[in-house]
Amino acid sequence: MLILVGVLLAGCAAAPTSTAGSGHRVQPVCGAFQPSSDTVTLDGFVVSWVLRCPFRVNAGARVSERADGRATELVRQLTMPSGPRPEACAAIEVLRAPFALVDAAGNAIEPVLPTDGCQPRKAIFDALAALPFRAVESENR
């Protein structure tokens, strides 16, 4: 999984509050990945597969990735509470490739990532990386 690191000038206090076990509805297509403004809960949402939309580094094709299965460990990590926010955070933010949890009916949720204070929990990325992703489509946009 490609992870980019960017430098921020703002502290952690400026970051939005994340609510573990929630997310925003999206279309389960990487080219149309626009999260809705409403917040939904993961309670009762049964994951059928996970969609990962890697960053497009150049004008080439973007390959969408799919991992079939319930993603039990990933969902468990997403429902863990965030750690307490410190007074100040390091001026580095990890940018991640967006992903969505998709149910059998095709409903998709881009989850809110619980943090260890300032950054998303590493265990979330570990659980995501452990899934058996395979390429499913190419986009040339």
mmCIF file of C-alpha atoms in Angstrom:
data_model
loop_
_atom_site.group_PDB
_atom_site.id
_atom_site.type_symbol
_atom_site.label_atom_id
_atom_site.label_comp_id
_atom_site.label_asym_id
_atom_site.label_seq_id
_atom_site.Cartn_x
_atom_site.Cartn_y
_atom_site.Cartn_z
ATOM 1 C CA MET A 1 0.000 0.000 0.000
ATOM 2 C CA LEU A 2 1.331 3.382 -0.936
ATOM 3 C CA ILE A 3 1.560 5.814 1.943
ATOM 4 C CA LEU A 4 2.530 9.423 1.373
ATOM 5 C CA VAL A 5 3.765 11.691 4.119
ATOM 6 C CA GLY A 6 3.028 15.413 4.068
ATOM 7 C CA VAL A 7 4.180 18.181 6.354
ATOM 8 C CA LEU A 8 1.516 20.175 8.141
ATOM 9 C CA LEU A 9 1.809 23.495 9.893
ATOM 10 C CA ALA A 10 -1.228 23.013 12.124
ATOM 11 C CA GLY A 11 -1.310 21.135 15.402
ATOM 12 C CA CYS A 12 -3.540 18.263 16.350
ATOM 13 C CA ALA A 13 -6.129 20.574 17.888
ATOM 14 C CA ALA A 14 -7.165 21.670 14.382
ATOM 15 C CA ALA A 15 -7.938 18.089 13.325
ATOM 16 C CA PRO A 16 -11.607 17.079 13.181
ATOM 17 C CA THR A 17 -12.886 14.789 15.896
ATOM 18 C CA SER A 18 -13.186 11.203 14.751
ATOM 19 C CA THR A 19 -15.836 8.861 16.017
ATOM 20 C CA ALA A 20 -14.761 5.231 16.079
ATOM 21 C CA GLY A 21 -17.156 2.847 14.379
ATOM 22 C CA SER A 22 -18.570 5.425 11.975
ATOM 23 C CA GLY A 23 -18.016 6.605 8.433
ATOM 24 C CA HIS A 24 -19.565 8.211 5.374
ATOM 25 C CA ARG A 25 -21.468 6.576 2.527
ATOM 26 C CA VAL A 26 -19.663 6.457 -0.827
ATOM 27 C CA GLN A 27 -20.185 4.880 -4.229
ATOM 28 C CA PRO A 28 -18.163 1.639 -4.379
ATOM 29 C CA VAL A 29 -16.240 2.877 -7.449
ATOM 30 C CA CYS A 30 -12.840 4.550 -7.117
ATOM 31 C CA GLY A 31 -13.519 7.158 -9.829
ATOM 32 C CA ALA A 32 -16.723 8.237 -8.027
ATOM 33 C CA PHE A 33 -15.360 8.157 -4.468
ATOM 34 C CA GLN A 34 -17.089 11.243 -3.011
ATOM 35 C CA PRO A 35 -18.002 10.753 0.670
ATOM 36 C CA SER A 36 -21.420 12.018 1.706
ATOM 37 C CA SER A 37 -21.632 14.592 4.472
ATOM 38 C CA ASP A 38 -23.841 12.430 6.687
ATOM 39 C CA THR A 39 -22.225 10.169 9.268
ATOM 40 C CA VAL A 40 -23.348 6.556 9.504
ATOM 41 C CA THR A 41 -22.441 3.849 11.988
ATOM 42 C CA LEU A 42 -20.720 0.543 11.308
ATOM 43 C CA ASP A 43 -23.045 -1.133 13.856
ATOM 44 C CA GLY A 44 -24.967 -3.828 12.012
ATOM 45 C CA PHE A 45 -23.075 -3.227 8.747
ATOM 46 C CA VAL A 46 -21.905 -6.618 7.437
ATOM 47 C CA VAL A 47 -18.795 -6.277 5.302
ATOM 48 C CA SER A 48 -18.803 -8.468 2.213
ATOM 49 C CA TRP A 49 -15.655 -7.002 0.649
ATOM 50 C CA VAL A 50 -13.224 -4.083 0.914
ATOM 51 C CA LEU A 51 -12.458 -1.643 -1.920
ATOM 52 C CA ARG A 52 -9.090 0.114 -1.956
ATOM 53 C CA CYS A 53 -8.400 2.999 -4.344
ATOM 54 C CA PRO A 54 -4.636 3.504 -4.654
ATOM 55 C CA PHE A 55 -3.318 6.984 -5.375
ATOM 56 C CA ARG A 56 -2.670 7.790 -9.016
ATOM 57 C CA VAL A 57 0.930 9.001 -9.146
ATOM 58 C CA ASN A 58 0.920 10.000 -12.818
ATOM 59 C CA ALA A 59 -1.505 10.161 -15.740
ATOM 60 C CA GLY A 60 -1.481 6.364 -16.102
ATOM 61 C CA ALA A 61 -4.265 3.988 -15.238
ATOM 62 C CA ARG A 62 -5.440 3.594 -11.655
ATOM 63 C CA VAL A 63 -6.098 0.021 -10.593
ATOM 64 C CA SER A 64 -8.885 -0.559 -8.077
ATOM 65 C CA GLU A 65 -8.333 -3.343 -5.580
ATOM 66 C CA ARG A 66 -10.824 -5.657 -3.902
ATOM 67 C CA ALA A 67 -10.478 -8.021 -0.955
ATOM 68 C CA ASP A 68 -13.398 -10.406 -0.504
ATOM 69 C CA GLY A 69 -14.498 -11.450 2.964
ATOM 70 C CA ARG A 70 -15.729 -9.954 6.219
ATOM 71 C CA ALA A 71 -12.453 -8.168 7.111
ATOM 72 C CA THR A 72 -13.064 -8.969 10.774
ATOM 73 C CA GLU A 73 -9.766 -7.597 12.138
ATOM 74 C CA LEU A 74 -10.043 -4.405 10.083
ATOM 75 C CA VAL A 75 -13.587 -3.778 11.347
ATOM 76 C CA ARG A 76 -12.456 -4.504 14.913
ATOM 77 C CA GLN A 77 -9.677 -1.923 14.595
ATOM 78 C CA LEU A 78 -12.086 0.632 13.103
ATOM 79 C CA THR A 79 -14.407 0.319 16.099
ATOM 80 C CA MET A 80 -11.670 0.819 18.704
ATOM 81 C CA PRO A 81 -11.871 4.218 20.436
ATOM 82 C CA SER A 82 -9.342 6.883 19.588
ATOM 83 C CA GLY A 83 -6.605 7.622 22.092
ATOM 84 C CA PRO A 84 -6.562 10.898 23.998
ATOM 85 C CA ARG A 85 -5.370 13.936 22.066
ATOM 86 C CA PRO A 86 -2.128 15.438 23.325
ATOM 87 C CA GLU A 87 -1.604 19.184 23.645
ATOM 88 C CA ALA A 88 0.424 19.199 20.410
ATOM 89 C CA CYS A 89 1.105 16.730 17.617
ATOM 90 C CA ALA A 90 4.053 16.148 15.332
ATOM 91 C CA ALA A 91 3.817 18.197 12.161
ATOM 92 C CA ILE A 92 3.507 15.122 9.927
ATOM 93 C CA GLU A 93 0.337 13.625 8.529
ATOM 94 C CA VAL A 94 0.117 10.202 6.919
ATOM 95 C CA LEU A 95 -1.999 10.300 3.789
ATOM 96 C CA ARG A 96 -3.533 6.950 2.930
ATOM 97 C CA ALA A 97 -5.100 5.444 -0.122
ATOM 98 C CA PRO A 98 -8.878 5.682 0.412
ATOM 99 C CA PHE A 99 -10.800 2.495 1.091
ATOM 100 C CA ALA A 100 -14.400 1.525 1.678
ATOM 101 C CA LEU A 101 -16.229 -1.313 3.369
ATOM 102 C CA VAL A 102 -18.894 -2.767 1.062
ATOM 103 C CA ASP A 103 -21.859 -4.985 1.988
ATOM 104 C CA ALA A 104 -23.516 -7.672 -0.165
ATOM 105 C CA ALA A 105 -26.057 -5.143 -1.531
ATOM 106 C CA GLY A 106 -23.273 -2.820 -2.769
ATOM 107 C CA ASN A 107 -23.660 -0.182 -0.048
ATOM 108 C CA ALA A 108 -20.269 1.286 0.799
ATOM 109 C CA ILE A 109 -18.895 3.212 3.780
ATOM 110 C CA GLU A 110 -15.595 5.062 3.934
ATOM 111 C CA PRO A 111 -14.756 4.609 7.619
ATOM 112 C CA VAL A 112 -13.530 7.261 10.026
ATOM 113 C CA LEU A 113 -10.093 6.162 11.270
ATOM 114 C CA PRO A 114 -9.591 6.049 15.046
ATOM 115 C CA THR A 115 -6.334 7.671 16.111
ATOM 116 C CA ASP A 116 -3.567 7.163 18.627
ATOM 117 C CA GLY A 117 -3.983 10.823 19.529
ATOM 118 C CA CYS A 118 -2.961 12.570 16.315
ATOM 119 C CA GLN A 119 -2.400 9.909 13.659
ATOM 120 C CA PRO A 120 -4.613 7.003 12.523
ATOM 121 C CA ARG A 121 -3.800 3.831 14.431
ATOM 122 C CA LYS A 122 -1.044 1.766 12.787
ATOM 123 C CA ALA A 123 -3.052 -1.406 13.520
ATOM 124 C CA ILE A 124 -5.690 -0.228 11.011
ATOM 125 C CA PHE A 125 -3.096 -0.075 8.224
ATOM 126 C CA ASP A 126 -1.687 -3.451 9.322
ATOM 127 C CA ALA A 127 -5.146 -5.057 9.166
ATOM 128 C CA LEU A 128 -5.804 -3.455 5.775
ATOM 129 C CA ALA A 129 -2.438 -4.638 4.414
ATOM 130 C CA ALA A 130 -3.165 -8.200 5.592
ATOM 131 C CA LEU A 131 -6.251 -8.487 3.373
ATOM 132 C CA PRO A 132 -5.930 -10.497 0.128
ATOM 133 C CA PHE A 133 -6.397 -7.633 -2.338
ATOM 134 C CA ARG A 134 -6.575 -8.301 -6.072
ATOM 135 C CA ALA A 135 -6.842 -5.892 -9.005
ATOM 136 C CA VAL A 136 -10.412 -5.559 -10.276
ATOM 137 C CA GLU A 137 -10.488 -2.692 -12.799
ATOM 138 C CA SER A 138 -8.411 -0.003 -14.403
ATOM 139 C CA GLU A 139 -9.453 3.603 -14.784
ATOM 140 C CA ASN A 140 -7.814 5.770 -17.403
ATOM 141 C CA ARG A 141 -9.239 9.089 -16.204
#
